[in-house]
CSV table of C-alpha atoms in Angstrom, one decimal:
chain,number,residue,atom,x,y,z
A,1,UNK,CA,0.0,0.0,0.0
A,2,UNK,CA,1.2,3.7,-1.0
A,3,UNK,CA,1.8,6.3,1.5
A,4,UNK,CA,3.1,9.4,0.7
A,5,UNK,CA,4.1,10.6,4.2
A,6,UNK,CA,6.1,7.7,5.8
A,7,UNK,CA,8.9,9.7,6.6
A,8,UNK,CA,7.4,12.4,8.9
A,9,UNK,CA,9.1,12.6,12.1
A,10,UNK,CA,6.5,14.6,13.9
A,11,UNK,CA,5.1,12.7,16.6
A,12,UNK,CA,1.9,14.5,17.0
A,13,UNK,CA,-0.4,15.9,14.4
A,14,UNK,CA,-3.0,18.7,14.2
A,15,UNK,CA,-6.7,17.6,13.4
A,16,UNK,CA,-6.2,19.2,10.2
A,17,UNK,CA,-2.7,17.3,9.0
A,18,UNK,CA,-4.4,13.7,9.8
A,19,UNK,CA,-7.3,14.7,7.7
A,20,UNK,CA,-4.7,16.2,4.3
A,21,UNK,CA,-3.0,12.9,4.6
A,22,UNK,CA,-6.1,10.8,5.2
A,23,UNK,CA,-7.3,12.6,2.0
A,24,UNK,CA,-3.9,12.2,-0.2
A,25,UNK,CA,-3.9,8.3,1.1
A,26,UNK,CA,-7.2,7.6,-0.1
A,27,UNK,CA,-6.6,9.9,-3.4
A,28,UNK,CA,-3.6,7.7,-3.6
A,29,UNK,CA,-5.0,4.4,-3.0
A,30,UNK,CA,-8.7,4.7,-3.5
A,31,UNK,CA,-9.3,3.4,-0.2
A,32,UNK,CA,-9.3,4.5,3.4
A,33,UNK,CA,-6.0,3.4,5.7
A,34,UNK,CA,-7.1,-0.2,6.7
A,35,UNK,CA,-6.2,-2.1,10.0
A,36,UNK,CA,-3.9,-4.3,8.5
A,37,UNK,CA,-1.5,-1.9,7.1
A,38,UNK,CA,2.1,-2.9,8.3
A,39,UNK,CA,3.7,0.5,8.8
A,40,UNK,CA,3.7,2.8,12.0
A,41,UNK,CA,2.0,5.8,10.3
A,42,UNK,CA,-0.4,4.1,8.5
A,43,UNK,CA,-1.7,2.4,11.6
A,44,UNK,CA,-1.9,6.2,13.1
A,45,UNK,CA,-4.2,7.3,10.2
A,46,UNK,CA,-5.8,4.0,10.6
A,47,UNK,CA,-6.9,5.1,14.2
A,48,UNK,CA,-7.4,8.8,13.8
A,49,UNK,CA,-10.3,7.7,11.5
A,50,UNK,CA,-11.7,5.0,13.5
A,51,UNK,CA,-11.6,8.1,16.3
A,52,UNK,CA,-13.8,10.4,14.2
A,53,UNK,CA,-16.2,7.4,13.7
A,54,UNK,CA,-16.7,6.9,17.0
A,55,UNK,CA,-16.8,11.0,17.7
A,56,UNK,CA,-19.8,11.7,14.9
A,57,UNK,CA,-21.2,8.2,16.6
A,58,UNK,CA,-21.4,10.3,20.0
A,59,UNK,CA,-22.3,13.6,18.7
A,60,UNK,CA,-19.1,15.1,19.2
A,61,UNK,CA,-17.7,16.3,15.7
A,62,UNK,CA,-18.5,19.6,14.2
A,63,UNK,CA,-20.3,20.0,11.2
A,64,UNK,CA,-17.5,21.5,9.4
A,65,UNK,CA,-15.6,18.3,10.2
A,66,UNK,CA,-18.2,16.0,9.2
A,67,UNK,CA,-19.1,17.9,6.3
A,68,UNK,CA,-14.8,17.9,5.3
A,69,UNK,CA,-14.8,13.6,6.0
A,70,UNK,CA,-17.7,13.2,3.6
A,71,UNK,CA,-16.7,15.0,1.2
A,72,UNK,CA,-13.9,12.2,0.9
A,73,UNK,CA,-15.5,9.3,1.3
A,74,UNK,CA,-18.6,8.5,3.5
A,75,UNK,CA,-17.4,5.7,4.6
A,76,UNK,CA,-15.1,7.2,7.0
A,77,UNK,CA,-17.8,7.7,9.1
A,78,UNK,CA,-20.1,4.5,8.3
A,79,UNK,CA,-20.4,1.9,11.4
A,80,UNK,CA,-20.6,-1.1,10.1
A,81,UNK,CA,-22.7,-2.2,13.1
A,82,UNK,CA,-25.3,0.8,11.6
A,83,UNK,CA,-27.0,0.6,8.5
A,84,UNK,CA,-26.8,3.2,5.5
A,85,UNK,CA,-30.2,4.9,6.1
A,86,UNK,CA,-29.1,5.4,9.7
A,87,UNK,CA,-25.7,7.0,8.6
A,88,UNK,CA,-27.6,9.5,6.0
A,89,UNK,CA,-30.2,10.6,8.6
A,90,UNK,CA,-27.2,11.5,11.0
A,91,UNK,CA,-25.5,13.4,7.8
A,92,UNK,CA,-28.6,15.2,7.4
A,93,UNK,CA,-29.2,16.2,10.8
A,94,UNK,CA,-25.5,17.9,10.9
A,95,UNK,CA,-26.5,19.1,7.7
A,96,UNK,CA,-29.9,20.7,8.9
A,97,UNK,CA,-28.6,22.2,11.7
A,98,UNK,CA,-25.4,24.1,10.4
A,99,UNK,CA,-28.0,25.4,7.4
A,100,UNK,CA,-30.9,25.7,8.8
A,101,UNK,CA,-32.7,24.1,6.0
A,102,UNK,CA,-33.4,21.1,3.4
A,103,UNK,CA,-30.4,20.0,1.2
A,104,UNK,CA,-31.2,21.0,-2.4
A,105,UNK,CA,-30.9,19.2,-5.6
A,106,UNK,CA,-30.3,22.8,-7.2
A,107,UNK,CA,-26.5,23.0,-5.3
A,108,UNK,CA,-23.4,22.1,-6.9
A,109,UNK,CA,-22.0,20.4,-3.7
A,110,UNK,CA,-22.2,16.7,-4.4
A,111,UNK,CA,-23.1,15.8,-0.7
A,112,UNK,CA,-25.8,18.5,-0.8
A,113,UNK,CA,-27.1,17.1,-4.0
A,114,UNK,CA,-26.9,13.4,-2.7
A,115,UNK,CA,-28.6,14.8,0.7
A,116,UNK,CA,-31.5,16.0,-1.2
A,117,UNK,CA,-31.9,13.2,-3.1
A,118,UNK,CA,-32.5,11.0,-0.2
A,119,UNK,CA,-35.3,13.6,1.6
A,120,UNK,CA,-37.2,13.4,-1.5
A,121,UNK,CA,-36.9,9.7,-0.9
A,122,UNK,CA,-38.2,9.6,2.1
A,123,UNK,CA,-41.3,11.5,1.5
A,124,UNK,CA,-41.8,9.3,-1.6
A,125,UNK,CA,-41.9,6.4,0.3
A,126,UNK,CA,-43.7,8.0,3.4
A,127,UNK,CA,-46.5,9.0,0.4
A,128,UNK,CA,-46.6,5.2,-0.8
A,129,UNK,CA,-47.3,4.0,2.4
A,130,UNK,CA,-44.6,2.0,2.5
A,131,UNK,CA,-42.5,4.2,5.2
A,132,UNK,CA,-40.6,2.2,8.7
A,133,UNK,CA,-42.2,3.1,11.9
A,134,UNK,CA,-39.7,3.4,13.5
A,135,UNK,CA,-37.9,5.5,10.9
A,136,UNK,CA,-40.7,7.7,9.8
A,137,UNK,CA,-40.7,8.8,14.1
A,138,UNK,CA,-36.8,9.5,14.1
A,139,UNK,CA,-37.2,12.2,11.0
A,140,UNK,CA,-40.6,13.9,12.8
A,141,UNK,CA,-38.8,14.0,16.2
A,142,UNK,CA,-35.9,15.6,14.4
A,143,UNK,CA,-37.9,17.8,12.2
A,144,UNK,CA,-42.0,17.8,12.7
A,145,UNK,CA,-42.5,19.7,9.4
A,146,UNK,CA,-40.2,16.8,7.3
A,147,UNK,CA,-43.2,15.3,5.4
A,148,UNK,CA,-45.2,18.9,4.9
A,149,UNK,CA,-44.4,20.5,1.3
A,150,UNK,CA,-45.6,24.0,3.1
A,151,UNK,CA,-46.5,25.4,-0.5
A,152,UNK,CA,-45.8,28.9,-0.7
A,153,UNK,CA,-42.6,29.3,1.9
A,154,UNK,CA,-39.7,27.3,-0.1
A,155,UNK,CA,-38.8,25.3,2.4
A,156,UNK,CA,-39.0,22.0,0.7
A,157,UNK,CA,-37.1,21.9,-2.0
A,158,UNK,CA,-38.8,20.2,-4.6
A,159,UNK,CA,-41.8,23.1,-4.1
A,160,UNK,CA,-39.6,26.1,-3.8
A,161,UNK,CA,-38.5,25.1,-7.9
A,162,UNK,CA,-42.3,24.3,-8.8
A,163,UNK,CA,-43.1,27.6,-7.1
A,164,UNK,CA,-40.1,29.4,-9.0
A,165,UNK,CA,-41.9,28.3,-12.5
A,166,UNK,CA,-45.0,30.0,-11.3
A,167,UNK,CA,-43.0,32.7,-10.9
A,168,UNK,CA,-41.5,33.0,-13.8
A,169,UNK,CA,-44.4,32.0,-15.8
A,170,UNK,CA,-46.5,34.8,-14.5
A,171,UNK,CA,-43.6,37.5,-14.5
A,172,UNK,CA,-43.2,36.9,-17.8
A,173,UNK,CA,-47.2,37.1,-18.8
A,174,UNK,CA,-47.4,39.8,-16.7
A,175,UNK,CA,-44.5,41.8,-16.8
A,176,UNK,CA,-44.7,42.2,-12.7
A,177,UNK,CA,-44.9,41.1,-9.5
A,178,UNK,CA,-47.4,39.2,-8.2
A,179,UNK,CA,-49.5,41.1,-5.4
A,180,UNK,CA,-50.9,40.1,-2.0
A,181,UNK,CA,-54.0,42.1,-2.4
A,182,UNK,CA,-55.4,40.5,-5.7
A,183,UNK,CA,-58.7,38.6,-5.3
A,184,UNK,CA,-56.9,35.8,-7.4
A,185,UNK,CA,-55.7,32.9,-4.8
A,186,UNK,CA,-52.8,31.6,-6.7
A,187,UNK,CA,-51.5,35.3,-7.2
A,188,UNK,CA,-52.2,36.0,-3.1
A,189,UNK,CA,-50.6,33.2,-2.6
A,190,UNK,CA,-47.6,33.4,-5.1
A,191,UNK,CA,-46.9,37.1,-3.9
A,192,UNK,CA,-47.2,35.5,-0.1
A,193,UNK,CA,-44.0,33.7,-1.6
A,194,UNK,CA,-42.1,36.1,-3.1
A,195,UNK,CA,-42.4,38.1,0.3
A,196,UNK,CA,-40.8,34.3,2.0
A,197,UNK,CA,-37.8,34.7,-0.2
A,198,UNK,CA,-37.0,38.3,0.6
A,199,UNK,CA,-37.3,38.1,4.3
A,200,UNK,CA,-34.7,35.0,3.8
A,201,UNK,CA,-32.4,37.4,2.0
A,202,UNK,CA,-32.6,39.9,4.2
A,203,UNK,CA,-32.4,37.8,7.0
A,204,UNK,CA,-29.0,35.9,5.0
A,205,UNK,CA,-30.8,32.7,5.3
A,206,UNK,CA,-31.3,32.5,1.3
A,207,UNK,CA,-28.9,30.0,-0.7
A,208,UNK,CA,-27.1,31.8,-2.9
A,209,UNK,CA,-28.4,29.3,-5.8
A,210,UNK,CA,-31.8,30.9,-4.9
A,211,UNK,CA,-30.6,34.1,-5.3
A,212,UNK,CA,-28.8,33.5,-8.8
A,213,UNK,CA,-32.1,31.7,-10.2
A,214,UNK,CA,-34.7,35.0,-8.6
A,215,UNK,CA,-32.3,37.0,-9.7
A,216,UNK,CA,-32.3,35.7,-13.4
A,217,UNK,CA,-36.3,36.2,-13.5
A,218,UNK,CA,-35.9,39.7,-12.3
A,219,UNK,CA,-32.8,41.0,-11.8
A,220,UNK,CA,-34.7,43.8,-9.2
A,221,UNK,CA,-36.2,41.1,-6.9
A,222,UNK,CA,-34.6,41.8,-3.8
A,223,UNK,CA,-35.5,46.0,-4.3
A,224,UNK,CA,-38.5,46.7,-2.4
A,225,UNK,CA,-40.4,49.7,-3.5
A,226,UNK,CA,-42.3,52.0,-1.3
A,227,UNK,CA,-43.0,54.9,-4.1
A,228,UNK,CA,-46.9,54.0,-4.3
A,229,UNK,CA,-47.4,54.2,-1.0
A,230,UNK,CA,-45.4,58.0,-0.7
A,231,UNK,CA,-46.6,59.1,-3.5
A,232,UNK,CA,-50.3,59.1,-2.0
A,233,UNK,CA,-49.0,60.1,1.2
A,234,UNK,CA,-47.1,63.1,-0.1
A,235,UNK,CA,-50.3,64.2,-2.3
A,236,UNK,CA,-53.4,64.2,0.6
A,237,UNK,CA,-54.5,67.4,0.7
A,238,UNK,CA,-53.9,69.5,4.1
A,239,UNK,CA,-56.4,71.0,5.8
A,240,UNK,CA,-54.6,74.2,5.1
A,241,UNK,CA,-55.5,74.0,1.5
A,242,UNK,CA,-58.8,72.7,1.7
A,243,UNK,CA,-59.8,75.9,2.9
């Protein structure tokens, strides 16, 4: 087996130096340092990955460290003792909670992508009837909303790009925004939408995928105007000139 860093003398390494050669090792190799490897240091990255297994197992590794080891291989952090479901619903949870949100099939992070794939999954199975027990309760006790499509607020993904064509179908027919105040549902409810995704940006909780794709439609989409409403302000007549 290869190793490119056999001769390092250092007896102790930082978090981040165990990971570069755990990374050139499996580039090198195509597979993760095994137990059986002969030589000191590869023994070392051997155990420094069966120490981050057993650290996501408890809970104890950041996201941006889990988020770094699966973006080499995700089976630095499988258990073997666990099955593959279980390992994707813990990568999702770190997932959710350093974002905030769904994975979504529109990033171009491979681990986002493959994160997405695997909610839409679930609600397809959940929808079939054909969804564990015991499973279906871990992802509502994680997240109670998992299974709801909440049309109108973008938080699934699959309905934040259906609701984006509606968008752009009806900007484009239109040649405006859709408005709250319209006796039309869809539009109420379409404007109620585009409202969602502003508050996100202003609040920096938007993906900056999102923002590219709005910002395509209708390159103004994040400028909200308030000249209507001050231009009827500035022209009621004062009492003054009424008399």
């Amino acid at each position: 087996m290869k190793t490119e860093n056999q001769k390092r003398t250092r007896s102790k390494l930082t978090w981040l130096e165990f990971f570069t050669e755990v990374k050139e090792f499996y580039e090198l190799n195509g597979c993760l340092p095994a137990k059986n490897l002969t030589d000191i240091h590869g023994k070392k990255l051997y155990n420094w990955c069966k120490n981050q297994k057993q650290l996501f197992k408890n809970n104890k590794l950041s996201p941006d460290r889990v988020q770094m080891l699966l973006n080499v291989s995700s089976e630095i952090l499988e258990d073997s003792h666990t099955s593959s479901w279980d390992n994707t619903f813990k990568a999702f949870k770190v997932f959710f909670q350093e974002n905030g949100c769904l994975p979504t099939i529109l990033s171009e992070d491979s681990l986002e992508k493959k994160l997405a794939g695997w909610v839409q999954t679930q609600k397809l199975v959940k929808k079939d009837g054909k969804m564990d027990l015991e499973r279906e309760k871990l992802l509502l006790e994680f997240l109670p909303i998992f299974f709801q499509e909440n049309r109108g607020h973008g938080f699934s993904d699959g309905t934040w790009v259906e609701n984006l064509d509606e968008f752009k179908k009806f900007f484009e027919l239109n040649n405006r925004l859709p408005s709250k105040y319209s006796i039309d549902k869809e539009e109420s409810i379409l404007a109620n939408w585009v409202g969602t995704q502003r508050l996100n940006y202003r609040n920096k909780k938007l993906l900056p995928e999102r923002e590219k794709l709005l910002l395509e439609v209708y390159p103004a989409f994040f400028i909200v105007r308030e000249t209507k409403r001050r231009y009827y302000v500035a022209n009621v007549p004062t009492q003054k000139a009424q008399k």
